[in-house]
Short mmCIF file of C-alpha atoms and ligand atoms in Angstrom, two decimals:
data_model
loop_
_atom_site.label_atom_id
_atom_site.label_comp_id
_atom_site.label_asym_id
_atom_site.label_seq_id
_atom_site.Cartn_x
_atom_site.Cartn_y
_atom_site.Cartn_z
CA MET A 2 -53.57 -37.28 -196.85
CA THR A 3 -51.04 -38.68 -194.47
CA THR A 4 -51.05 -39.34 -190.84
CA PRO A 5 -47.64 -39.14 -189.21
CA SER A 6 -45.98 -42.52 -189.13
CA VAL A 7 -44.16 -43.74 -186.07
CA SER A 8 -40.81 -42.78 -187.58
CA ASP A 9 -41.93 -39.15 -187.70
CA ILE A 10 -42.24 -39.04 -183.98
CA LYS A 11 -38.98 -38.23 -182.37
CA GLU A 12 -37.76 -40.75 -179.89
CA VAL A 13 -37.59 -39.08 -176.50
CA ARG A 14 -35.21 -40.93 -174.31
CA GLU A 15 -36.38 -41.56 -170.80
CA ILE A 16 -34.33 -39.51 -168.37
CA THR A 17 -33.67 -41.44 -165.21
CA ARG A 18 -33.26 -39.13 -162.34
CA MET A 19 -30.36 -39.82 -160.03
CA GLU A 20 -31.74 -39.62 -156.54
CA ARG A 21 -29.10 -38.51 -154.11
CA ILE A 22 -29.23 -39.93 -150.65
CA GLY A 23 -29.37 -37.31 -147.94
CA ALA A 24 -29.57 -37.49 -144.18
CA HIS A 25 -33.37 -37.53 -144.23
CA SER A 26 -34.11 -39.05 -147.62
CA HIS A 27 -35.61 -42.16 -145.98
CA ILE A 28 -38.34 -40.05 -144.35
CA ARG A 29 -41.56 -40.17 -146.41
CA GLY A 30 -44.04 -38.78 -143.89
CA LEU A 31 -44.89 -38.91 -140.22
CA GLY A 32 -46.11 -42.51 -140.32
CA ILE A 33 -49.40 -41.87 -138.53
CA ASP A 34 -52.78 -43.41 -139.31
CA ASP A 35 -56.14 -41.68 -139.74
CA SER A 36 -56.81 -41.54 -136.02
CA LEU A 37 -53.45 -39.77 -135.58
CA GLU A 38 -51.92 -42.86 -133.96
CA PRO A 39 -48.25 -43.26 -134.93
CA ARG A 40 -47.20 -46.70 -136.15
CA GLN A 41 -43.93 -48.01 -134.64
CA VAL A 42 -42.26 -48.14 -138.05
CA SER A 43 -43.88 -46.42 -141.00
CA GLN A 44 -42.90 -44.09 -143.84
CA GLY A 45 -39.27 -44.30 -142.72
CA MET A 46 -40.12 -43.08 -139.22
CA VAL A 47 -39.28 -45.13 -136.15
CA GLY A 48 -40.43 -44.68 -132.54
CA GLN A 49 -40.48 -41.16 -131.01
CA LYS A 50 -44.22 -41.74 -130.85
CA LYS A 51 -45.26 -38.94 -128.54
CA ALA A 52 -43.53 -36.31 -130.61
CA ARG A 53 -44.93 -37.77 -133.82
CA ARG A 54 -48.46 -37.80 -132.41
CA ALA A 55 -48.07 -34.16 -131.42
CA ALA A 56 -46.66 -33.30 -134.84
CA GLY A 57 -49.66 -35.08 -136.38
CA LEU A 58 -52.02 -32.83 -134.46
CA ILE A 59 -50.17 -29.75 -135.64
CA LEU A 60 -50.41 -31.12 -139.16
CA GLU A 61 -54.20 -31.34 -138.85
CA MET A 62 -54.23 -27.74 -137.68
CA ILE A 63 -52.17 -26.67 -140.70
CA LYS A 64 -54.38 -28.63 -143.11
CA GLU A 65 -57.51 -26.97 -141.76
CA GLY A 66 -55.78 -23.70 -142.59
CA LYS A 67 -57.85 -21.64 -140.20
CA ILE A 68 -55.34 -20.78 -137.56
CA ALA A 69 -52.62 -18.29 -138.33
CA GLY A 70 -49.46 -17.60 -136.47
CA ARG A 71 -49.23 -20.60 -134.20
CA ALA A 72 -45.74 -21.53 -133.21
CA VAL A 73 -44.27 -24.87 -132.22
CA LEU A 74 -40.88 -25.71 -130.79
CA ILE A 75 -39.37 -29.16 -131.18
CA ALA A 76 -36.78 -29.49 -128.44
CA GLY A 77 -34.56 -32.41 -127.58
CA GLN A 78 -31.06 -33.79 -127.51
CA PRO A 79 -28.94 -33.95 -130.67
CA GLY A 80 -29.83 -36.79 -133.02
CA THR A 81 -33.28 -37.46 -131.58
CA GLY A 82 -35.08 -36.81 -134.85
CA LYS A 83 -36.19 -33.19 -134.57
CA THR A 84 -35.22 -32.27 -138.11
CA ALA A 85 -36.50 -35.66 -139.28
CA ILE A 86 -39.96 -34.94 -137.81
CA ALA A 87 -40.10 -31.55 -139.49
CA MET A 88 -39.14 -33.16 -142.82
CA GLY A 89 -41.85 -35.78 -142.24
CA MET A 90 -44.40 -33.01 -141.76
CA ALA A 91 -43.29 -31.35 -144.98
CA GLN A 92 -43.71 -34.62 -146.87
CA ALA A 93 -47.13 -35.25 -145.34
CA LEU A 94 -48.37 -31.79 -146.32
CA GLY A 95 -47.77 -32.44 -150.00
CA GLN A 96 -46.97 -30.15 -152.87
CA ASP A 97 -49.74 -27.62 -152.53
CA THR A 98 -48.94 -26.29 -149.07
CA PRO A 99 -45.85 -24.11 -148.95
CA PHE A 100 -43.17 -25.39 -146.59
CA THR A 101 -40.10 -23.23 -146.12
CA SER A 102 -37.15 -24.65 -144.30
CA ILE A 103 -34.20 -22.54 -143.21
CA ALA A 104 -31.46 -22.81 -140.62
CA GLY A 105 -31.25 -20.09 -138.00
CA SER A 106 -27.77 -19.12 -139.10
CA GLU A 107 -28.87 -18.56 -142.70
CA ILE A 108 -30.41 -15.18 -142.10
CA PHE A 109 -27.04 -13.76 -141.08
CA SER A 110 -25.37 -14.72 -144.31
CA LEU A 111 -27.70 -13.04 -146.77
CA GLU A 112 -27.08 -9.64 -148.27
CA MET A 113 -30.06 -8.10 -146.55
CA SER A 114 -31.16 -7.17 -143.09
CA LYS A 115 -32.15 -9.92 -140.70
CA THR A 116 -35.74 -8.75 -140.50
CA GLU A 117 -36.02 -8.61 -144.29
CA ALA A 118 -34.70 -12.16 -144.51
CA LEU A 119 -37.26 -13.29 -141.94
CA THR A 120 -40.07 -11.41 -143.68
CA GLN A 121 -39.18 -13.12 -146.95
CA ALA A 122 -39.15 -16.49 -145.21
CA PHE A 123 -42.58 -15.75 -143.74
CA ARG A 124 -44.03 -14.71 -147.08
CA ARG A 125 -42.53 -17.72 -148.80
CA SER A 126 -44.63 -19.80 -146.44
CA ILE A 127 -47.98 -18.29 -147.38
CA GLY A 128 -49.58 -19.61 -150.53
CA ILE A 129 -52.22 -17.85 -152.58
CA ARG A 130 -54.48 -20.10 -154.58
CA ILE A 131 -55.61 -18.16 -157.60
CA LYS A 132 -58.54 -19.29 -159.71
CA GLU A 133 -58.58 -18.40 -163.36
CA GLU A 134 -60.86 -19.20 -166.25
CA THR A 135 -59.20 -20.15 -169.51
CA GLU A 136 -60.50 -21.15 -172.89
CA ILE A 137 -59.53 -24.56 -174.11
CA ILE A 138 -60.27 -26.76 -177.07
CA GLU A 139 -60.97 -30.35 -176.13
CA GLY A 140 -61.66 -33.17 -178.55
CA GLU A 141 -60.70 -36.46 -180.13
CA VAL A 142 -58.06 -36.30 -182.85
CA VAL A 143 -59.55 -37.54 -186.10
CA GLU A 144 -56.57 -36.79 -188.26
CA ILE A 145 -53.30 -34.90 -188.27
CA GLN A 146 -52.05 -33.84 -191.65
CA ILE A 147 -48.59 -32.32 -191.98
CA ASP A 148 -47.40 -30.90 -195.31
CA ARG A 149 -43.70 -30.70 -195.87
CA PRO A 150 -42.64 -27.82 -198.09
CA ALA A 151 -41.63 -29.11 -201.55
CA SER A 152 -38.18 -27.53 -201.25
CA GLY A 153 -37.45 -29.64 -198.16
CA THR A 154 -36.73 -26.58 -196.05
CA GLY A 155 -38.89 -23.90 -194.55
CA ALA A 156 -41.73 -24.01 -192.12
CA LYS A 157 -44.09 -26.94 -192.01
CA VAL A 158 -47.80 -26.35 -192.10
CA GLY A 159 -50.64 -28.71 -191.45
CA LYS A 160 -54.19 -29.38 -190.46
CA LEU A 161 -55.67 -30.94 -187.35
CA THR A 162 -59.16 -32.41 -187.35
CA LEU A 163 -60.81 -32.65 -183.94
CA LYS A 164 -64.25 -33.91 -183.01
CA THR A 165 -66.62 -34.26 -180.13
CA THR A 166 -69.66 -36.50 -180.12
CA GLU A 167 -71.55 -33.65 -181.81
CA MET A 168 -69.21 -31.76 -184.08
CA GLU A 169 -66.02 -31.90 -186.07
CA THR A 170 -63.72 -29.01 -186.97
CA VAL A 171 -60.50 -28.62 -188.93
CA TYR A 172 -57.84 -26.33 -187.46
CA ASP A 173 -54.80 -24.93 -189.24
CA LEU A 174 -51.49 -25.83 -187.69
CA GLY A 175 -48.39 -23.66 -187.53
CA GLN A 176 -44.82 -24.78 -186.95
CA LYS A 177 -45.09 -24.41 -183.14
CA MET A 178 -48.24 -26.49 -182.86
CA ILE A 179 -46.78 -29.19 -185.09
CA GLU A 180 -43.76 -29.37 -182.82
CA SER A 181 -45.81 -29.71 -179.68
CA LEU A 182 -48.06 -32.32 -181.27
CA THR A 183 -44.96 -34.32 -182.16
CA GLN A 184 -43.50 -33.84 -178.72
CA GLU A 185 -46.65 -35.12 -177.03
CA LYS A 186 -46.74 -38.02 -179.53
CA VAL A 187 -50.31 -37.19 -180.43
CA GLN A 188 -51.95 -39.65 -182.87
CA ALA A 189 -55.37 -40.08 -184.36
CA GLY A 190 -57.64 -41.48 -181.67
CA ASP A 191 -56.14 -39.47 -178.81
CA ILE A 192 -58.22 -37.13 -176.70
CA ILE A 193 -56.35 -33.86 -176.28
CA THR A 194 -56.84 -30.38 -174.87
CA ILE A 195 -55.26 -27.26 -176.29
CA ASP A 196 -54.95 -24.20 -174.07
CA LYS A 197 -55.97 -21.31 -176.31
CA ALA A 198 -53.88 -18.74 -174.48
CA THR A 199 -50.61 -20.63 -174.40
CA GLY A 200 -51.08 -23.22 -177.13
CA ARG A 201 -50.08 -25.94 -174.72
CA ILE A 202 -51.24 -29.41 -175.69
CA THR A 203 -52.12 -32.03 -173.10
CA ARG A 204 -52.91 -35.64 -173.92
CA LEU A 205 -55.72 -36.94 -171.77
CA GLY A 206 -55.73 -40.51 -173.14
CA ARG A 207 -57.00 -42.73 -175.98
CA SER A 208 -60.57 -42.73 -177.11
CA PHE A 209 -62.64 -45.76 -176.03
CA THR A 210 -63.69 -46.27 -179.63
CA ARG A 211 -60.06 -47.14 -180.41
CA ALA A 212 -59.76 -49.70 -177.64
CA ARG A 213 -59.91 -52.64 -180.02
CA ASP A 214 -57.89 -51.21 -182.92
CA TYR A 215 -54.47 -51.68 -181.47
CA ASP A 216 -53.24 -54.70 -179.62
CA ALA A 217 -49.77 -53.26 -179.33
CA MET A 218 -50.59 -50.74 -176.65
CA GLY A 219 -48.79 -50.48 -173.37
CA PRO A 220 -50.58 -51.55 -170.21
CA GLN A 221 -50.58 -47.93 -169.00
CA THR A 222 -52.73 -46.69 -171.87
CA LYS A 223 -55.56 -44.69 -170.39
CA PHE A 224 -58.91 -44.73 -172.15
CA VAL A 225 -61.26 -41.78 -172.00
CA GLN A 226 -64.66 -40.97 -173.47
CA CYS A 227 -64.89 -38.79 -176.54
CA PRO A 228 -65.95 -35.36 -175.17
CA GLU A 229 -69.49 -34.16 -175.65
CA GLY A 230 -70.83 -30.81 -176.81
CA GLU A 231 -68.76 -27.95 -178.11
CA LEU A 232 -65.07 -28.21 -178.94
CA GLN A 233 -64.33 -24.90 -177.24
CA LYS A 234 -64.83 -24.83 -173.50
CA ARG A 235 -64.15 -22.66 -170.52
CA LYS A 236 -62.21 -24.33 -167.80
CA GLU A 237 -61.24 -23.21 -164.34
CA VAL A 238 -57.56 -23.59 -163.55
CA VAL A 239 -56.02 -23.09 -160.17
CA HIS A 240 -52.44 -22.00 -159.51
CA THR A 241 -50.80 -21.73 -156.15
CA VAL A 242 -48.08 -19.13 -155.77
CA THR A 243 -46.49 -17.80 -152.64
CA LEU A 244 -46.79 -14.24 -151.40
CA HIS A 245 -43.04 -13.92 -151.79
CA GLU A 246 -43.26 -14.85 -155.47
CA ILE A 247 -45.90 -12.17 -156.01
CA ASP A 248 -43.66 -9.69 -154.15
CA VAL A 249 -40.67 -10.43 -156.35
CA ILE A 250 -42.60 -10.33 -159.60
CA ASN A 251 -44.07 -6.96 -158.69
CA SER A 252 -40.94 -5.43 -157.30
CA ARG A 253 -39.81 -3.08 -160.04
CA THR A 254 -36.13 -3.23 -159.19
CA GLN A 255 -35.92 -7.00 -159.39
CA GLY A 256 -38.36 -8.50 -161.85
CA PHE A 257 -39.38 -12.12 -161.95
CA LEU A 258 -35.98 -13.34 -163.17
CA ALA A 259 -34.75 -12.82 -159.62
CA LEU A 260 -36.87 -15.84 -158.69
CA PHE A 261 -34.45 -18.04 -160.58
CA SER A 262 -31.23 -16.43 -159.45
CA GLY A 263 -32.48 -16.18 -155.87
CA ASP A 264 -30.95 -12.72 -155.86
CA THR A 265 -34.05 -10.92 -154.72
CA GLY A 266 -32.52 -8.24 -152.55
CA GLU A 267 -34.69 -6.20 -150.23
CA ILE A 268 -38.28 -5.61 -151.20
CA LYS A 269 -39.83 -2.25 -150.41
CA SER A 270 -42.56 -2.25 -147.84
CA GLU A 271 -44.84 -0.23 -150.16
CA VAL A 272 -44.74 -3.09 -152.64
CA ARG A 273 -45.77 -5.49 -149.92
CA ASP A 274 -48.57 -3.21 -148.74
CA GLN A 275 -49.94 -2.95 -152.25
CA ILE A 276 -49.81 -6.69 -152.68
CA ASN A 277 -51.54 -7.33 -149.38
CA ALA A 278 -54.30 -4.95 -150.44
CA LYS A 279 -54.60 -6.62 -153.84
CA VAL A 280 -54.75 -10.10 -152.32
CA ALA A 281 -57.42 -8.94 -149.88
CA GLU A 282 -59.40 -7.62 -152.86
CA TRP A 283 -59.06 -10.92 -154.74
CA ARG A 284 -60.25 -12.76 -151.65
CA GLU A 285 -63.35 -10.58 -151.43
CA GLU A 286 -64.10 -11.26 -155.08
CA GLY A 287 -63.63 -14.98 -154.53
CA LYS A 288 -60.75 -15.10 -157.01
CA ALA A 289 -58.12 -16.11 -154.51
CA GLU A 290 -57.78 -18.07 -151.34
CA ILE A 291 -55.01 -18.05 -148.76
CA VAL A 292 -53.16 -21.29 -148.10
CA PRO A 293 -51.22 -20.84 -144.87
CA GLY A 294 -48.09 -22.94 -145.00
CA VAL A 295 -45.26 -23.70 -142.66
CA LEU A 296 -42.05 -21.90 -141.85
CA PHE A 297 -39.50 -24.19 -140.26
CA ILE A 298 -36.43 -22.66 -138.63
CA ASP A 299 -33.93 -25.29 -137.58
CA GLU A 300 -31.24 -24.52 -135.00
CA VAL A 301 -33.37 -21.65 -133.81
CA HIS A 302 -30.98 -20.80 -130.94
CA MET A 303 -28.78 -19.18 -133.60
CA LEU A 304 -31.27 -16.30 -133.94
CA ASP A 305 -30.56 -13.22 -131.86
CA ILE A 306 -32.73 -11.02 -129.67
CA GLU A 307 -33.75 -8.74 -132.55
CA CYS A 308 -34.99 -11.67 -134.60
CA PHE A 309 -36.93 -13.07 -131.66
CA SER A 310 -38.62 -9.77 -131.02
CA PHE A 311 -39.49 -9.48 -134.71
CA LEU A 312 -41.00 -12.97 -134.59
CA ASN A 313 -43.17 -12.06 -131.61
CA ARG A 314 -44.77 -9.34 -133.69
CA ALA A 315 -44.89 -11.22 -136.98
CA LEU A 316 -46.78 -14.09 -135.39
CA GLU A 317 -49.63 -11.78 -134.56
CA SER A 318 -50.35 -10.88 -138.17
CA ASP A 319 -53.33 -12.70 -139.68
CA MET A 320 -51.21 -13.59 -142.71
CA ALA A 321 -48.71 -15.52 -140.58
CA PRO A 322 -47.92 -19.15 -141.38
CA VAL A 323 -47.59 -21.91 -138.82
CA PHE A 324 -44.13 -21.50 -137.43
CA ILE A 325 -42.06 -24.52 -136.36
CA MET A 326 -38.65 -24.32 -134.74
CA ALA A 327 -36.16 -26.86 -133.52
CA THR A 328 -33.28 -26.66 -131.10
CA ASN A 329 -31.02 -28.97 -129.14
CA ARG A 330 -29.90 -26.37 -126.63
CA GLY A 331 -30.69 -26.42 -122.94
CA ILE A 332 -30.45 -23.30 -120.81
CA THR A 333 -28.15 -21.06 -122.74
CA ARG A 334 -27.38 -17.46 -123.56
CA ILE A 335 -29.78 -15.62 -125.86
CA ARG A 336 -27.66 -14.30 -128.69
CA GLY A 337 -27.17 -10.57 -128.57
CA THR A 338 -27.74 -10.41 -124.80
CA ASN A 339 -26.04 -11.56 -121.64
CA TYR A 340 -29.16 -13.30 -120.40
CA GLN A 341 -29.66 -16.99 -120.18
CA SER A 342 -32.91 -18.61 -121.10
CA PRO A 343 -34.28 -22.10 -121.78
CA HIS A 344 -33.29 -23.16 -125.33
CA GLY A 345 -31.72 -19.72 -125.83
CA ILE A 346 -35.19 -18.36 -126.61
CA PRO A 347 -36.60 -15.34 -124.73
CA ILE A 348 -39.33 -16.22 -122.24
CA ASP A 349 -41.94 -14.02 -123.91
CA LEU A 350 -41.57 -15.96 -127.15
CA LEU A 351 -41.40 -19.30 -125.33
CA ASP A 352 -44.70 -18.41 -123.74
CA ARG A 353 -46.35 -18.34 -127.16
CA LEU A 354 -45.04 -21.75 -128.19
CA LEU A 355 -46.36 -25.27 -128.03
CA ILE A 356 -43.35 -27.37 -127.12
CA ILE A 357 -42.83 -30.89 -128.42
CA SER A 358 -39.96 -32.76 -126.85
CA THR A 359 -38.00 -35.64 -128.29
CA THR A 360 -36.24 -38.30 -126.25
CA PRO A 361 -33.20 -40.53 -126.93
CA TYR A 362 -33.86 -43.82 -128.70
CA GLU A 363 -33.98 -47.32 -127.28
CA GLU A 364 -31.68 -49.94 -128.66
CA ASN A 365 -34.35 -51.64 -130.78
CA GLU A 366 -35.34 -48.29 -132.29
CA ILE A 367 -31.75 -47.54 -133.21
CA ARG A 368 -31.62 -50.95 -134.84
CA GLN A 369 -34.72 -50.21 -136.90
CA ILE A 370 -33.46 -46.80 -137.98
CA LEU A 371 -30.12 -48.32 -139.01
CA LYS A 372 -31.94 -51.02 -140.93
CA ILE A 373 -33.99 -48.42 -142.81
CA ARG A 374 -30.81 -46.49 -143.59
CA CYS A 375 -29.18 -49.68 -144.94
CA GLU A 376 -32.13 -50.14 -147.29
CA GLU A 377 -31.99 -46.47 -148.29
CA GLU A 378 -28.29 -46.73 -149.12
CA ASP A 379 -28.67 -50.15 -150.76
CA VAL A 380 -26.34 -51.80 -148.30
CA GLU A 381 -26.55 -55.50 -147.45
CA MET A 382 -25.56 -56.07 -143.85
CA SER A 383 -25.42 -59.30 -141.89
CA ASP A 384 -27.60 -59.55 -138.78
CA GLU A 385 -24.63 -59.80 -136.46
CA ALA A 386 -23.02 -56.73 -138.04
CA LEU A 387 -26.27 -54.82 -137.54
CA THR A 388 -26.31 -55.89 -133.90
CA VAL A 389 -22.77 -54.62 -133.39
CA LEU A 390 -23.57 -51.37 -135.18
CA THR A 391 -26.65 -50.93 -132.99
CA LYS A 392 -24.47 -51.36 -129.88
CA ILE A 393 -22.11 -48.72 -131.26
CA GLY A 394 -25.08 -46.43 -131.91
CA LYS A 395 -26.27 -46.85 -128.34
CA GLU A 396 -22.83 -46.18 -126.86
CA THR A 397 -21.82 -43.30 -129.13
CA SER A 398 -24.54 -41.62 -131.20
CA LEU A 399 -27.16 -42.49 -133.76
CA ARG A 400 -25.53 -40.18 -136.29
CA TYR A 401 -22.10 -41.76 -135.90
CA SER A 402 -23.51 -45.23 -136.46
CA ILE A 403 -25.45 -44.04 -139.52
CA GLN A 404 -22.19 -42.69 -140.93
CA LEU A 405 -20.49 -46.04 -140.41
CA ILE A 406 -22.99 -47.75 -142.76
CA THR A 407 -21.53 -46.03 -145.82
CA THR A 408 -17.92 -46.48 -144.83
CA ALA A 409 -18.36 -50.12 -143.75
CA ASN A 410 -20.05 -50.82 -147.06
CA LEU A 411 -17.04 -49.44 -148.91
CA ALA A 412 -14.73 -51.57 -146.78
CA SER A 413 -16.84 -54.62 -147.57
CA LYS A 414 -16.76 -53.86 -151.30
CA LYS A 415 -12.99 -53.42 -151.19
CA ARG A 416 -12.57 -56.98 -149.95
CA LYS A 417 -15.16 -58.09 -152.54
CA GLY A 418 -17.60 -59.18 -149.86
CA THR A 419 -21.29 -59.61 -150.59
CA GLU A 420 -22.49 -58.12 -147.35
CA VAL A 421 -21.14 -55.96 -144.55
CA SER A 422 -19.69 -58.20 -141.83
CA ILE A 423 -18.71 -57.58 -138.23
CA ASP A 424 -15.10 -57.20 -139.35
CA ASP A 425 -15.99 -54.40 -141.74
CA ILE A 426 -17.75 -52.58 -138.91
CA LYS A 427 -14.78 -53.12 -136.58
CA ARG A 428 -12.42 -51.83 -139.23
CA VAL A 429 -14.23 -48.56 -139.81
CA TYR A 430 -14.86 -48.19 -136.09
CA THR A 431 -11.11 -48.09 -135.55
CA LEU A 432 -10.51 -45.88 -138.60
CA PHE A 433 -13.00 -43.17 -137.66
CA LEU A 434 -13.35 -41.78 -134.18
CA ASP A 435 -16.65 -40.81 -132.65
CA GLU A 436 -16.97 -37.63 -130.66
CA ALA A 437 -16.17 -39.22 -127.29
CA ARG A 438 -13.03 -41.01 -128.46
CA SER A 439 -11.86 -37.93 -130.31
CA SER A 440 -12.17 -35.81 -127.16
CA GLU A 441 -10.36 -38.52 -125.23
CA PHE A 442 -7.54 -38.42 -127.76
CA LEU A 443 -7.36 -34.64 -127.60
CA LYS A 444 -7.12 -34.67 -123.85
CA GLU A 445 -4.34 -37.21 -123.99
CA TYR A 446 -2.23 -35.37 -126.57
CA GLU A 447 -3.28 -31.85 -125.64
CA GLN A 448 0.23 -30.38 -125.73
CA ASN A 449 0.80 -31.42 -129.32
CA PHE A 450 -2.03 -29.33 -130.73
CA LEU A 451 -2.16 -25.64 -131.52
CA PHE A 452 -4.06 -23.38 -129.10
CA SER A 453 -4.01 -26.14 -126.54
CA GLU A 454 -4.24 -23.59 -123.76
CA ILE A 455 -7.96 -23.13 -124.40
CA THR A 456 -9.24 -25.35 -121.62
CA PRO A 457 -7.83 -23.81 -118.45
CA THR A 458 -7.86 -20.08 -119.25
CA ALA A 459 -6.89 -17.52 -116.71
CA ALA A 460 -10.24 -15.79 -116.94
CA GLY A 461 -12.39 -18.52 -115.46
CA THR A 462 -12.86 -21.98 -116.88
CA GLU A 463 -14.74 -21.17 -120.03
CA LYS A 464 -15.03 -24.31 -122.05
CA MET A 465 -15.17 -24.28 -125.80
CA THR A 466 -18.64 -23.14 -126.76
CA VAL A 467 -20.07 -23.77 -130.15
CA ASP A 468 -21.89 -20.52 -130.68
CA SER A 469 -20.36 -17.18 -130.03
N1 ATP B 505 -37.57 -41.48 -135.59
C1 ATP B 505 -36.73 -41.58 -136.61
N2 ATP B 505 -37.00 -42.40 -137.63
C2 ATP B 505 -36.16 -42.51 -138.66
N3 ATP B 505 -35.02 -41.84 -138.77
C3 ATP B 505 -34.67 -41.01 -137.81
C4 ATP B 505 -35.53 -40.83 -136.68
N4 ATP B 505 -34.94 -39.96 -135.84
C5 ATP B 505 -33.79 -39.59 -136.42
N5 ATP B 505 -33.61 -40.21 -137.59
C6 ATP B 505 -32.45 -40.05 -138.48
O1 ATP B 505 -31.31 -39.90 -137.66
C7 ATP B 505 -30.48 -38.84 -138.09
C8 ATP B 505 -30.37 -37.77 -137.03
O2 ATP B 505 -31.63 -37.21 -136.75
P1 ATP B 505 -31.96 -35.64 -136.89
O3 ATP B 505 -31.04 -35.00 -137.83
O4 ATP B 505 -33.41 -35.49 -137.15
O5 ATP B 505 -31.64 -35.20 -135.41
P2 ATP B 505 -31.89 -33.79 -134.73
O6 ATP B 505 -32.78 -34.06 -133.56
O7 ATP B 505 -32.35 -32.79 -135.72
O8 ATP B 505 -30.44 -33.46 -134.20
P3 ATP B 505 -29.72 -32.04 -134.01
O9 ATP B 505 -30.21 -31.48 -132.71
O10 ATP B 505 -28.28 -32.38 -133.92
O11 ATP B 505 -30.07 -31.17 -135.17
C9 ATP B 505 -31.09 -38.33 -139.37
O12 ATP B 505 -30.50 -38.98 -140.46
C10 ATP B 505 -32.55 -38.72 -139.23
O13 ATP B 505 -33.14 -38.85 -140.50
MG1 MG B 506 -31.45 -31.11 -136.61
#
């Protein structure tokens, strides 16, 4: 009888994930304590306390999961942290609560109707927690025996001996099981579970009885008790899927593969009705529970009147998620109409919203945000340089100054400096214009650009507007 030696176990090289740094990658939560009080600097969040406190309250509401279809609008000037707060909420909610984030303009670029795109976004934001009983085998590995075929080729077979405190059983092993045992690096003395339906093996830890046998164990080795009773057990497992995933899997034309390609197309309303009925049935039977999540639509002023009217209705359904929107627009035209409205949102929808407003940052807050961004991007910056950059941030915009961190760091590296100095900041400040200086420049050299006649048109003085 042989137990697999260490050389039998394939070396699995640790894959280090390359984390990319995005605009909000420094945000790890809302930075509020248990009594919903925001800390000045916490979890990557700085200042904006009132809005964060409000967002914290909404978060509580979402976690309780009782209220459906509440809507919140985060409104404020550009660069005041609206998207950052929404990202913080997503982080704070954790993995199990669905959080869907889309930009208002996205729904116009999909190959489906606007209302279908919105419906899908809504259903992506509702989780269904399904409880299932499965049979597992749980025990301590006494011995693994693998027989190699004499010819050297062909399938391996083997035997696995498992025990609990009361019994011991020998199981036959096929090629697949041998592979997964090897992959999980299972050895004698491990406590494992085997899912009978899928054959999946999970290592729970080392048996306490083996604690003294090996001195050469890593500090992370987890010790567990040898299980009691029967080897075979029933265990309740819980999966959370979204309503949208159930829709796609059950939609005959698409099939579940569409989940990977994202090419889901339109889903028939009959399919959705059936699924709603099925889910209601599961809830009655206690097999499933609804986990209302969050739908976040950024740049919500990009939606048009049809979308807004659809949202009004959709919010009234009892399957609706908590709906959060953000916009930086003031009084502006509602898309698809000639009417103006605050934030470009129709009054009847506005009336259903809780509005959180964000305000521009103070100098010391800009400094703290820039400091956090320097850490996030692994940039060493001298104190004086940070002070200058903060001044720039105050005069121009927070975003512009955040951008300068990366470029100034490159400039500093080019001259083989150890940290970003004032000169590096000055250099990139002259190389890259901020919005105000760029407009200044355009005004000065207007005649040299194409379409320069835009500003004073004959038909009134319509200035360049961003949205159509
Ligand atoms: N309170 C904050 N704490 C930490 N970082 C912040 C904070 N506010 C904003 N930031 C960072 O500043 C940058 C700009 O903020 P953000 O994108 O959230 O602005 P916004 O209000 O969504 O602007 P817009 O209206 O233009 O969409 C982002 O990189 C964001 O992560
Ligand atoms: Mg934003």
